[in-house]
mmCIF file of C-alpha atoms and ligand atoms in Angstrom:
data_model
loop_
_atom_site.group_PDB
_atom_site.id
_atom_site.type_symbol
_atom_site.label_atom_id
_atom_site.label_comp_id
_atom_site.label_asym_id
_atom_site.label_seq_id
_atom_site.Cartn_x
_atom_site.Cartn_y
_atom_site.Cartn_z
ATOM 1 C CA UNK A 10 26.687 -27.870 22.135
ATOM 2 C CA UNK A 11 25.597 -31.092 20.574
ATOM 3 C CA UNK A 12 27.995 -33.680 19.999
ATOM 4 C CA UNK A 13 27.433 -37.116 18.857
ATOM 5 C CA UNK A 14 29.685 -40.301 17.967
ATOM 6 C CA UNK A 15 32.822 -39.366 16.349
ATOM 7 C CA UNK A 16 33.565 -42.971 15.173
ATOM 8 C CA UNK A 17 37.326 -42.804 16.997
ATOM 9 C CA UNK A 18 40.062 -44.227 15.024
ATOM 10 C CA UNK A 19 41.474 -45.995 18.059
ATOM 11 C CA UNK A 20 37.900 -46.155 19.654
ATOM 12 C CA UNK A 21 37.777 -46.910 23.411
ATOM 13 C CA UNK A 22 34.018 -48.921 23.124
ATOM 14 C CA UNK A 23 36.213 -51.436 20.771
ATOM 15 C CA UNK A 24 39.030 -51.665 22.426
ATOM 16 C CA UNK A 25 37.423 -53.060 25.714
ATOM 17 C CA UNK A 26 34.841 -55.140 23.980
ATOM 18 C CA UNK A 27 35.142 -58.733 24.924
ATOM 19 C CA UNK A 28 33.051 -60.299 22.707
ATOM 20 C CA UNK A 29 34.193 -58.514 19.398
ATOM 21 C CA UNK A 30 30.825 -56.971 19.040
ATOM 22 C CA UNK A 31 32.534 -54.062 17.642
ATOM 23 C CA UNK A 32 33.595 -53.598 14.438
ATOM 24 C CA UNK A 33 34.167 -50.426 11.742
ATOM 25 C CA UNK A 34 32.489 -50.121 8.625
ATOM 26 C CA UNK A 35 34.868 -49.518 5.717
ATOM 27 C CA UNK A 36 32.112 -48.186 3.825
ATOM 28 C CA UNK A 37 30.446 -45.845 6.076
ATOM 29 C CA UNK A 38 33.707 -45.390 8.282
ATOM 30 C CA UNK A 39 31.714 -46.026 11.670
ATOM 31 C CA UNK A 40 31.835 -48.539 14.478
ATOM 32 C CA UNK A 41 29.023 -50.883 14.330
ATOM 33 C CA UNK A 42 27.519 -52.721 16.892
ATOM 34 C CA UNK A 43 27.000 -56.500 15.839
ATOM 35 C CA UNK A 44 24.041 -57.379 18.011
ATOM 36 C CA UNK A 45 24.520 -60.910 17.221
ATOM 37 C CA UNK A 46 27.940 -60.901 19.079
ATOM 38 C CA UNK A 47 26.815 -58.461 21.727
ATOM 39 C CA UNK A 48 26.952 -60.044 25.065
ATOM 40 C CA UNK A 49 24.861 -57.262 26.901
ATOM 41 C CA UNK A 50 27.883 -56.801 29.562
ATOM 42 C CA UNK A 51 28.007 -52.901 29.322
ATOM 43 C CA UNK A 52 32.026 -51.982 29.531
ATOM 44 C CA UNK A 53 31.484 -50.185 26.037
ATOM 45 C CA UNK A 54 28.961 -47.686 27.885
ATOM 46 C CA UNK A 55 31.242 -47.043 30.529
ATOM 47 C CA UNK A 56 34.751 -47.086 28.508
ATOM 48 C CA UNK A 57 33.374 -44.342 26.157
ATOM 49 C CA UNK A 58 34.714 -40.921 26.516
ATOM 50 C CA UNK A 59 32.633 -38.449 25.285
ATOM 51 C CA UNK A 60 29.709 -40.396 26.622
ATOM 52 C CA UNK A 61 27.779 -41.873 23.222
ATOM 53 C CA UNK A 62 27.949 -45.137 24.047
ATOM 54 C CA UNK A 63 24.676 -46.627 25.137
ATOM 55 C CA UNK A 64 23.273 -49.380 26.836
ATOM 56 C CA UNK A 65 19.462 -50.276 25.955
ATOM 57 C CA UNK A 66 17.842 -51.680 29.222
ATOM 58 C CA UNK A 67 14.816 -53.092 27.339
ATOM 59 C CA UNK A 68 16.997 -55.077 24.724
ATOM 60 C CA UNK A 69 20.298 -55.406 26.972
ATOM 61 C CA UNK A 70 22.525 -54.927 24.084
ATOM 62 C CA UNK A 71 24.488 -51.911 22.986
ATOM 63 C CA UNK A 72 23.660 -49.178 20.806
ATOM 64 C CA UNK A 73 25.203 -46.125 19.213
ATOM 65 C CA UNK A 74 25.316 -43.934 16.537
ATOM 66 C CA UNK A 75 26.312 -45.869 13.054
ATOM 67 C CA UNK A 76 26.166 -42.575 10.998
ATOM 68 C CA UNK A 77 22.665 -44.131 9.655
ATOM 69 C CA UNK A 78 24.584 -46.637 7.084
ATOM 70 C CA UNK A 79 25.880 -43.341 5.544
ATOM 71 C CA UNK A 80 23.519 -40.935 5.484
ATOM 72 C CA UNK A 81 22.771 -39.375 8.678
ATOM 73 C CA UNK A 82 19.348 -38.758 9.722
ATOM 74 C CA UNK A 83 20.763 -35.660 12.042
ATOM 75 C CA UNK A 84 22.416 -33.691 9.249
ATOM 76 C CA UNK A 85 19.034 -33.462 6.924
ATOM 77 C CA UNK A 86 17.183 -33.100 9.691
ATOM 78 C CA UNK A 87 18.687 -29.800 11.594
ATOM 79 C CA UNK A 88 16.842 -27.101 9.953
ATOM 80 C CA UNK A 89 19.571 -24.618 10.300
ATOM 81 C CA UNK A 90 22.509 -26.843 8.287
ATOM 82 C CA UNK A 91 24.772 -26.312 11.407
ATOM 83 C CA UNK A 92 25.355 -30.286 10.916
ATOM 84 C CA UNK A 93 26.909 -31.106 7.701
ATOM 85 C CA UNK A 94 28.639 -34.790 6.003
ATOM 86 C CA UNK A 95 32.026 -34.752 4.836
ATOM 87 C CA UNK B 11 38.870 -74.442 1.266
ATOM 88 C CA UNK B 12 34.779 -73.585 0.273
ATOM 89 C CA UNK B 13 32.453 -76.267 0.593
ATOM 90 C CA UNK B 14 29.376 -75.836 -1.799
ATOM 91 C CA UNK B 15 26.082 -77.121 -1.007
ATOM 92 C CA UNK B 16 21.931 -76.426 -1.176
ATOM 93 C CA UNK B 17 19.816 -75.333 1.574
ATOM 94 C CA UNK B 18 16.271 -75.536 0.818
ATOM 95 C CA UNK B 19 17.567 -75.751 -3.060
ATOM 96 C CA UNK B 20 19.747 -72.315 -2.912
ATOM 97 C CA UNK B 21 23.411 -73.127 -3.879
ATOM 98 C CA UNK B 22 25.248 -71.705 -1.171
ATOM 99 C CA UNK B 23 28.955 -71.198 -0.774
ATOM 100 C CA UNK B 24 31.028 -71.624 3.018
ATOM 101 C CA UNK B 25 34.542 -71.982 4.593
ATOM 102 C CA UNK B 26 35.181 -75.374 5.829
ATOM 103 C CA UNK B 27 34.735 -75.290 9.334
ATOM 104 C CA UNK B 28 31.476 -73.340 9.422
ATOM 105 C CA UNK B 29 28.406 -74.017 11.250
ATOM 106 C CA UNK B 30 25.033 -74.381 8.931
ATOM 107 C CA UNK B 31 22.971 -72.214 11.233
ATOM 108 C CA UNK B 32 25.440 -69.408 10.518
ATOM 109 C CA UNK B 33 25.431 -69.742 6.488
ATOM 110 C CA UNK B 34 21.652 -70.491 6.007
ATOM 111 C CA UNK B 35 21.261 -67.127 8.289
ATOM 112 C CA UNK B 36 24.215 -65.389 5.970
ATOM 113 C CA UNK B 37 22.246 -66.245 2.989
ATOM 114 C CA UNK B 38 18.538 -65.132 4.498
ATOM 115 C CA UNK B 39 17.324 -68.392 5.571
ATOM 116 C CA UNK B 40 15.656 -68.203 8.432
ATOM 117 C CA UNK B 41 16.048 -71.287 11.028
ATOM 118 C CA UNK B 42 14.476 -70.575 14.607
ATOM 119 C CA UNK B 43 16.853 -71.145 17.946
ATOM 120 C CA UNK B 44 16.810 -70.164 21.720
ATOM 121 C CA UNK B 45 20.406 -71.018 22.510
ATOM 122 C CA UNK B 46 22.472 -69.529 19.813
ATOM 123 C CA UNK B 47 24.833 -66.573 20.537
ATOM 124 C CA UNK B 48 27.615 -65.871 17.929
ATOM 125 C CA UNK B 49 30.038 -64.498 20.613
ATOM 126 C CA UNK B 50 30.212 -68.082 21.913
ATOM 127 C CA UNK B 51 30.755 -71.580 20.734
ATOM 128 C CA UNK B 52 27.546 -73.655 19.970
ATOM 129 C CA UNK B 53 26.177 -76.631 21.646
ATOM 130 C CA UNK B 54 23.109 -77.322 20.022
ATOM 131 C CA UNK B 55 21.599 -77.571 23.828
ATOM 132 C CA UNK B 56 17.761 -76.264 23.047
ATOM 133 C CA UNK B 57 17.781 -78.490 19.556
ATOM 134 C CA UNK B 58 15.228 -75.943 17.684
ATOM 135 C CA UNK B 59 17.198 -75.073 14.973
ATOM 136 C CA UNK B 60 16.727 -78.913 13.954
ATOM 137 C CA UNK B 61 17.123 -79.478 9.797
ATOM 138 C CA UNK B 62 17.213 -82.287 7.483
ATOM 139 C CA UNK B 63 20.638 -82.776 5.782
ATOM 140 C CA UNK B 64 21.076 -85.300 2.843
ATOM 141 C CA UNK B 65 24.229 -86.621 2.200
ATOM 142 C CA UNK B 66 24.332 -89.650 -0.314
ATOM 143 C CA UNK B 67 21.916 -92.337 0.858
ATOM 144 C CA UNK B 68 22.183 -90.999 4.207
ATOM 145 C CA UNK B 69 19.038 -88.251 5.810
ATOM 146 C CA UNK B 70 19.863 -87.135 9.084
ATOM 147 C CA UNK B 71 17.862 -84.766 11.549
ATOM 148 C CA UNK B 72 20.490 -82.595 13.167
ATOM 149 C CA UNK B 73 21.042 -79.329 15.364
ATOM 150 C CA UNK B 74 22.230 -76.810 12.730
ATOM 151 C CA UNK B 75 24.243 -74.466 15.111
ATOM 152 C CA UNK B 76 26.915 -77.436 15.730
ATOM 153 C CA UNK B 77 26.454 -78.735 12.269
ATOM 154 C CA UNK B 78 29.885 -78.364 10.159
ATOM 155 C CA UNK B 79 29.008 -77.815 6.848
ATOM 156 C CA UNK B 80 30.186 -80.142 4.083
ATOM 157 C CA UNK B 81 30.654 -80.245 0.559
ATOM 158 C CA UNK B 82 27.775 -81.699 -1.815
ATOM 159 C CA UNK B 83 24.751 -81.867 1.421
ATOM 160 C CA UNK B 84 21.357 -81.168 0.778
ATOM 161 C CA UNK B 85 19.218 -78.945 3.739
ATOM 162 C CA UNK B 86 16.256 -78.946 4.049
ATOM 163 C CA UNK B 87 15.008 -76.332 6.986
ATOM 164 C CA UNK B 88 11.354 -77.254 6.690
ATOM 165 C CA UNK B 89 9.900 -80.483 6.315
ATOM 166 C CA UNK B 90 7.309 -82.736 7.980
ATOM 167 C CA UNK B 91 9.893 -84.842 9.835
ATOM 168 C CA UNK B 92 11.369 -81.576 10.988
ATOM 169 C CA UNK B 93 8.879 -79.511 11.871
ATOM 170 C CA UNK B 94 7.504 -82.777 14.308
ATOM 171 C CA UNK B 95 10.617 -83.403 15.856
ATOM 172 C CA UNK B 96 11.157 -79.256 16.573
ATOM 173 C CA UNK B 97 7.296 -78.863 17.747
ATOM 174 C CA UNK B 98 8.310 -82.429 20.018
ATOM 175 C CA UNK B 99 11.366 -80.497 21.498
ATOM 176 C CA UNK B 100 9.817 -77.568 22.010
ATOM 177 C CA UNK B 101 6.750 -79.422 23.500
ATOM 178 C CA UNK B 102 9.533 -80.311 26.052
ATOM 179 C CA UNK B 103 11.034 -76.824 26.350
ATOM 180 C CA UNK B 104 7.493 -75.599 27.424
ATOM 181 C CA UNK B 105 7.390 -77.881 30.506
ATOM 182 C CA UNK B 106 10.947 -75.929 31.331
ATOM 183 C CA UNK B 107 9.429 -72.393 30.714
ATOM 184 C CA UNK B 108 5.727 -72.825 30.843
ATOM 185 C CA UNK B 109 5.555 -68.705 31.196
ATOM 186 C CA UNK B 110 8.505 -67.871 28.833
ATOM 187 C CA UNK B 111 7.063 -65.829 26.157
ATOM 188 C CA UNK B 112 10.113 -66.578 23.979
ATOM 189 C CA UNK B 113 9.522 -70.099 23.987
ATOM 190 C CA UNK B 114 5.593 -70.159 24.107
ATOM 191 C CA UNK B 115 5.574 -67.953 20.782
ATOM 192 C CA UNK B 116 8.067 -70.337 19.005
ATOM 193 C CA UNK B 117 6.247 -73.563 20.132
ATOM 194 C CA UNK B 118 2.497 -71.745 19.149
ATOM 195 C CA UNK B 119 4.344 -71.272 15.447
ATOM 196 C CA UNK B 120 5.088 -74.774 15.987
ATOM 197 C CA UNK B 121 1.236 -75.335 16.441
ATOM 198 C CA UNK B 122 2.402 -76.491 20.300
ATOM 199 C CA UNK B 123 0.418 -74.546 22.461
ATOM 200 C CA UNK B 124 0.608 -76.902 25.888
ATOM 201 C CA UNK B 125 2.284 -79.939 26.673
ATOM 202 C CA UNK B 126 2.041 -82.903 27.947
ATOM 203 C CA UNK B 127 4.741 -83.467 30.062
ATOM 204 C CA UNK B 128 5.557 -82.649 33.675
ATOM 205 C CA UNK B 129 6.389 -79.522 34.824
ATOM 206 C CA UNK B 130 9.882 -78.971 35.008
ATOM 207 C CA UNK B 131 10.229 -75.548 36.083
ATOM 208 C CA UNK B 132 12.518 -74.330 39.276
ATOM 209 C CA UNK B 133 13.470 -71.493 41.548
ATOM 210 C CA UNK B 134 15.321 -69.468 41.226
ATOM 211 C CA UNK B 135 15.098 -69.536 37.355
ATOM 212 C CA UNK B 136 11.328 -70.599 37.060
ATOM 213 C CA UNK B 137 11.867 -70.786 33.241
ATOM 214 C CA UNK B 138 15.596 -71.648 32.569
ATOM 215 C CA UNK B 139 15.403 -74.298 30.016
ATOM 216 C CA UNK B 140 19.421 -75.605 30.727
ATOM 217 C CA UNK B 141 20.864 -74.031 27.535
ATOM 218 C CA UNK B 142 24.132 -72.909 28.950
ATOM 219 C CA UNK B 143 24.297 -69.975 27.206
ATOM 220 C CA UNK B 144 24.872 -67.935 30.405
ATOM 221 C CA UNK B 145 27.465 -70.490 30.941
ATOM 222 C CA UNK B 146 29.078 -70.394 27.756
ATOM 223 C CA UNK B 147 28.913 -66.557 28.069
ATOM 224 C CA UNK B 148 30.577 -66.323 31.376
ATOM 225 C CA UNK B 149 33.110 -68.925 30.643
ATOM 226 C CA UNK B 150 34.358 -66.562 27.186
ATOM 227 C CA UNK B 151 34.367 -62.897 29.571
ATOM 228 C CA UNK B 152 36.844 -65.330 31.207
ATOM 229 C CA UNK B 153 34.937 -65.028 34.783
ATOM 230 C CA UNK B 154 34.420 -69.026 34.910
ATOM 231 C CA UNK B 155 31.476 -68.136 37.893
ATOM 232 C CA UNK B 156 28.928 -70.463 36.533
ATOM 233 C CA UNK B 157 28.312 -74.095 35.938
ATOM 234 C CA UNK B 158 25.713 -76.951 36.357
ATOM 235 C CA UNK B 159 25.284 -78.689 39.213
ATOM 236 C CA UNK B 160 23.296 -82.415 39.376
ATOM 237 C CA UNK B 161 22.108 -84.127 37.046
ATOM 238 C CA UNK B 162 19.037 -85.411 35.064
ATOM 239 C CA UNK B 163 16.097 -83.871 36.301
ATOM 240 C CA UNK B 164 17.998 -82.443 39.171
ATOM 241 C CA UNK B 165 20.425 -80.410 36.820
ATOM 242 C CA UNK B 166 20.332 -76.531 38.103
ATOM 243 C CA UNK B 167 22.201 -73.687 36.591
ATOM 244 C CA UNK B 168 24.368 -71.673 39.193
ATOM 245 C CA UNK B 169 27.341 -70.983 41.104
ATOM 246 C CA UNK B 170 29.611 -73.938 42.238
ATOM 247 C CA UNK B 171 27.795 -75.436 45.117
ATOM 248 C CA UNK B 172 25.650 -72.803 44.990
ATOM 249 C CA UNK B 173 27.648 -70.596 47.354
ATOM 250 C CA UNK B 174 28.873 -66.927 46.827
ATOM 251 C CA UNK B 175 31.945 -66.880 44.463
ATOM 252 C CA UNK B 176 34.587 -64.412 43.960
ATOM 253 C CA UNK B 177 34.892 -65.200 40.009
ATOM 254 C CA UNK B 178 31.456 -63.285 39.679
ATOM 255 C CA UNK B 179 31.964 -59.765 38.951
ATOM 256 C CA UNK B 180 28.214 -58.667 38.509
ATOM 257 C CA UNK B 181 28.415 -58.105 34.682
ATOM 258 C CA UNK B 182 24.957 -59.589 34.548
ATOM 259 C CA UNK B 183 25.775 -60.609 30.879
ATOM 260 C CA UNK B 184 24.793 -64.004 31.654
ATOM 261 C CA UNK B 185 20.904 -62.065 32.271
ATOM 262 C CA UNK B 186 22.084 -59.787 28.817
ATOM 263 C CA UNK B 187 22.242 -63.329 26.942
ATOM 264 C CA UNK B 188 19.301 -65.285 28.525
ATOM 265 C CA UNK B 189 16.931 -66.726 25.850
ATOM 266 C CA UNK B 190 14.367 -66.372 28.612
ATOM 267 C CA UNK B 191 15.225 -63.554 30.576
ATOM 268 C CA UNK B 192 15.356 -65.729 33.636
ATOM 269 C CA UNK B 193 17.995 -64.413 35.380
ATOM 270 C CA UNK B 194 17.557 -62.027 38.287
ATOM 271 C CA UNK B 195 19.218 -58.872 38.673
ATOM 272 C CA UNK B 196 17.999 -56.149 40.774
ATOM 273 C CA UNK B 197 19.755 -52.969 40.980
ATOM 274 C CA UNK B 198 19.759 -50.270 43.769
ATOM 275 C CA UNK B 199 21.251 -46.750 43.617
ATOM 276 C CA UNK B 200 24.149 -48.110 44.570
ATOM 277 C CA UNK B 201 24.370 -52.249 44.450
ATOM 278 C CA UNK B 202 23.512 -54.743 42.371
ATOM 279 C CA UNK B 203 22.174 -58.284 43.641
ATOM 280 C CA UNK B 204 22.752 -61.365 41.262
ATOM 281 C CA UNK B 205 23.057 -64.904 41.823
ATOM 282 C CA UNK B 206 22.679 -64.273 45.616
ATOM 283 C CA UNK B 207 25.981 -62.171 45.875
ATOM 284 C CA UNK B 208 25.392 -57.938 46.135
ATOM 285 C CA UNK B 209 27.933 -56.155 44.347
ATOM 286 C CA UNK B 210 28.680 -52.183 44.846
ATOM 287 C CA UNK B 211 28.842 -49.810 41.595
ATOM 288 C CA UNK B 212 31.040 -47.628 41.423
ATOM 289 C CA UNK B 213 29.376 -44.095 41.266
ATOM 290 C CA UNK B 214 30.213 -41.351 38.849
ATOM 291 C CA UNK B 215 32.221 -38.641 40.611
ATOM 292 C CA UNK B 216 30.374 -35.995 39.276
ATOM 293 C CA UNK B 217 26.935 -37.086 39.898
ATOM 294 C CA UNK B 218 27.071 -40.661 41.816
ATOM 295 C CA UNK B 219 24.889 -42.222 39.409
ATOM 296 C CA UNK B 220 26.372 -45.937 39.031
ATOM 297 C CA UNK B 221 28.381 -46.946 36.233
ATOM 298 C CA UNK B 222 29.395 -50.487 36.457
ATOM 299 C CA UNK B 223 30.305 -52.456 39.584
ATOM 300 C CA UNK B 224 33.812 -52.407 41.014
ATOM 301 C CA UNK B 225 34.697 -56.125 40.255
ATOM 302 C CA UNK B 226 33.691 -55.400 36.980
ATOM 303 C CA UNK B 227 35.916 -52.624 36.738
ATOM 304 C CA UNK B 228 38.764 -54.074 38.094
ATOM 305 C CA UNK B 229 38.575 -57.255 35.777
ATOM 306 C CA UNK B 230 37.967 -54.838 32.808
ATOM 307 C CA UNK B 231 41.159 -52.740 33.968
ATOM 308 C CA UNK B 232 43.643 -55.783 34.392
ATOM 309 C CA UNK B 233 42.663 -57.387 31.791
ATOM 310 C CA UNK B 234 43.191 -54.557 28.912
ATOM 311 C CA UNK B 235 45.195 -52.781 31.261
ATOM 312 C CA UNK B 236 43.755 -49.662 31.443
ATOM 313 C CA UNK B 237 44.849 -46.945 34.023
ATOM 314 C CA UNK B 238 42.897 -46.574 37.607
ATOM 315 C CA UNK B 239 40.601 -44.081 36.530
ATOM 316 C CA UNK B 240 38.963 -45.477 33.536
ATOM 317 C CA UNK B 241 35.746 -45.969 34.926
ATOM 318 C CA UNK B 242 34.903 -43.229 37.270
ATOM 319 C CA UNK B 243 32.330 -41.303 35.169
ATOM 320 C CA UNK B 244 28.799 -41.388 33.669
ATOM 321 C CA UNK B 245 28.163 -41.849 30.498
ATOM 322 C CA UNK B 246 25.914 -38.368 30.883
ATOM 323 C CA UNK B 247 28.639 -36.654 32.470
ATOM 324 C CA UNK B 248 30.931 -37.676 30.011
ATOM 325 C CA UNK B 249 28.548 -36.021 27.587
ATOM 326 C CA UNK B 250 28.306 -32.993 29.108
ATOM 327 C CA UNK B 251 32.213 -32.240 29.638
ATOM 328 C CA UNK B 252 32.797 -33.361 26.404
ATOM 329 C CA UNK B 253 29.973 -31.199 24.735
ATOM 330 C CA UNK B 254 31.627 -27.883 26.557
ATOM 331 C CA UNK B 255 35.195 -28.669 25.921
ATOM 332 C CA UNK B 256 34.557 -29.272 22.045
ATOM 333 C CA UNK B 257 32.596 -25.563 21.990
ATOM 334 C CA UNK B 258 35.823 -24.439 23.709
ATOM 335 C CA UNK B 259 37.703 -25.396 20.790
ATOM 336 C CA UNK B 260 34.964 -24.459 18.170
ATOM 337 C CA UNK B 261 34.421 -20.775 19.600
HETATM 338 S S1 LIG C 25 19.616 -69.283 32.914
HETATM 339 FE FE1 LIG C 25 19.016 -68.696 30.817
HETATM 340 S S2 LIG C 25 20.929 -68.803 29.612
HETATM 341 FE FE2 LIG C 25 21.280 -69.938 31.547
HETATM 342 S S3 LIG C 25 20.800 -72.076 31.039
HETATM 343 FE FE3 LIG C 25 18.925 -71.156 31.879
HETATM 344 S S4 LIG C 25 17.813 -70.424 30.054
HETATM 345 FE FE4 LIG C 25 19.898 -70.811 29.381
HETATM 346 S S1 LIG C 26 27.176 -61.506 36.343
HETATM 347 FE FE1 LIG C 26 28.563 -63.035 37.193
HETATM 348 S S2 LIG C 26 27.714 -64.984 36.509
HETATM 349 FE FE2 LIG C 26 26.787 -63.411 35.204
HETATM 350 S S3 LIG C 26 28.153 -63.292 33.364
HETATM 351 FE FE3 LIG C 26 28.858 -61.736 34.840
HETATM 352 S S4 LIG C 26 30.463 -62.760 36.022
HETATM 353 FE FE4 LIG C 26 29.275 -64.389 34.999
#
């Protein structure tokens, strides 16, 4: 089974982030990576949990899912509406 | 208190105690730098984000990254004065990093395309251009491994007396940060060389892929105390046992 972020209220990639490079949304309700704070050092990657934490080699800066600024791409996209917004 | 001023004739609002670089971005205006990082405290080391600021009678050229803002200024991001004192700077930054591509494509939109000076470029970091920012970087993760050494011409980046030092954990954030990428880093299966020092990962006890390297992990685990374990799987393998235990809950 698929899973993807699930924007954790106490979320582990935040927690251990020295730089304060992440931060939630109110809006949208997800953690955001600020790649103008990111420092490129990786312990978010590792410190995640489930695993959707990610670490782009080309740009050296974190990335994850940020529920698409509120609309996520996934849940139009799966043709059989298994994936729905709340 | 908010200080109210112009930049490039916007009216633009800002706390007391901000740097320009940070509003005029904040408010769309575009001002070129190599040095900048907002996770650390400027210097205004690679002086390309130069502007003009009025104030009264007064027109000064100035590094906007260190720049505190004040109430009543004029900026001006793009005039003749400052576009020939950035192109002059970076005409200087080229003889650092003759093959940075970073730097060569902001000097070209400078109309600088070679310079005139010597060559100042030197191993190991062929096209460090002495911004600190791997410094600065280091110094906030609260490592403290790197620092200059000489000075003038002579002025290196590295560790203190350029032997191996325990305060390096082999983040490689200082590379992360690296206007020009100068850093090296090589990673094996199962180390990772930087700044002349080899550091082992620690490898995922499901798969032994690495994850990050055990001084990295033990900084990380003192420091937020976190418990012994924290770091002893991939991020794929995380995936994976997350992905069935969620359908064991779902089915
Ligand atoms: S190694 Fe990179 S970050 Fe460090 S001073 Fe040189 S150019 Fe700046
Ligand atoms: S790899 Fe070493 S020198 Fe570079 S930021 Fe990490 S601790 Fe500092």
């Amino acid at each position: 089974m698929q899973i993807t972020c699930l924007q954790c209220v106490e979320a582990a990639c935040a927690k251990v982030c020295p730089a304060g490079a992440l931060v939630r949304n109110e809006e949208t309700g997800a953690i955001e990576v600020l790649a103008n704070r990111c420092v490129g050092c990786g312990l978010c990657e590792a410190a995640c949990p489930f695993g959707h934490m990610h670490f782009d080699t080309q740009l050296r800066l974190a990335v994850k899912c940020d529920l698409c600024g509120g609309t996520p791409t996934c849940a139009a996209f799966c043709p059989h509406d298994a994936l729905e917004i709340r | 208190m908010t200080v109210q001023f112009t930049i490039d004739g916007l009216e633009v609002k800002a706390k007391e105690g901000e740097h320009l670089l940070d509003v005029a971005r904040r408010h769309g205006i575009d001002i070129p730098s190599l040095c900048h990082h907002e996770a650390v405290e400027p210097i205004g080391a690679c002086r390309v984000c130069l502007v003009e600021v009025r104030s009264g009678q007064k027109t000064t050229i100035t590094t906007s990254c260190n720049f505190l803002v004040e109430d009543g200024i004029e900026v001006h991001t793009d005039t003749a004065e400052v576009r020939k004192h950035r192109a002059m700077n970076l005409e200087l930054l080229l003889a650092r990093a003759p093959k940075s591509d970073v730097v060569r494509k902001l000097a070209s939109a400078s109309g600088v395309t070679r310079t005139r000076f010597e060559p100042l470029a030197y191993e190991p970091l062929p096209n460090c251009i002495l911004c600190e920012l791997c410094v600065r970087t280091c110094d906030m993760l609260g490592h403290h491994a790197l620092t200059t050494v000489g000075r003038g011409d002579k002025k290196r980046i590295g560790l203190p007396f350029n032997k191996p030092s325990d305060n390096c954990v082999g983040c490689a954030s200082c590379l992360s940060v690296c206007p020009t990428q100068c850093i090296s880093v090589k990673d094996t299966p199962t180390q990772r060389a930087i700044w002349g020092q080899k550091h082992d990962f620690i490898l995922c006890k499901v798969c032994g892929a690495p994850v990050i390297t055990k001084k990295h992990r033990d900084f990380a685990i003192s420091e937020k105390g976190l418990p012994e374990d924290y770091y002893d799987t991939c991020e794929k393998c995380k995936q994976s046992a997350a992905s069935k235990r969620f359908a064991s809950v779902v089915w």
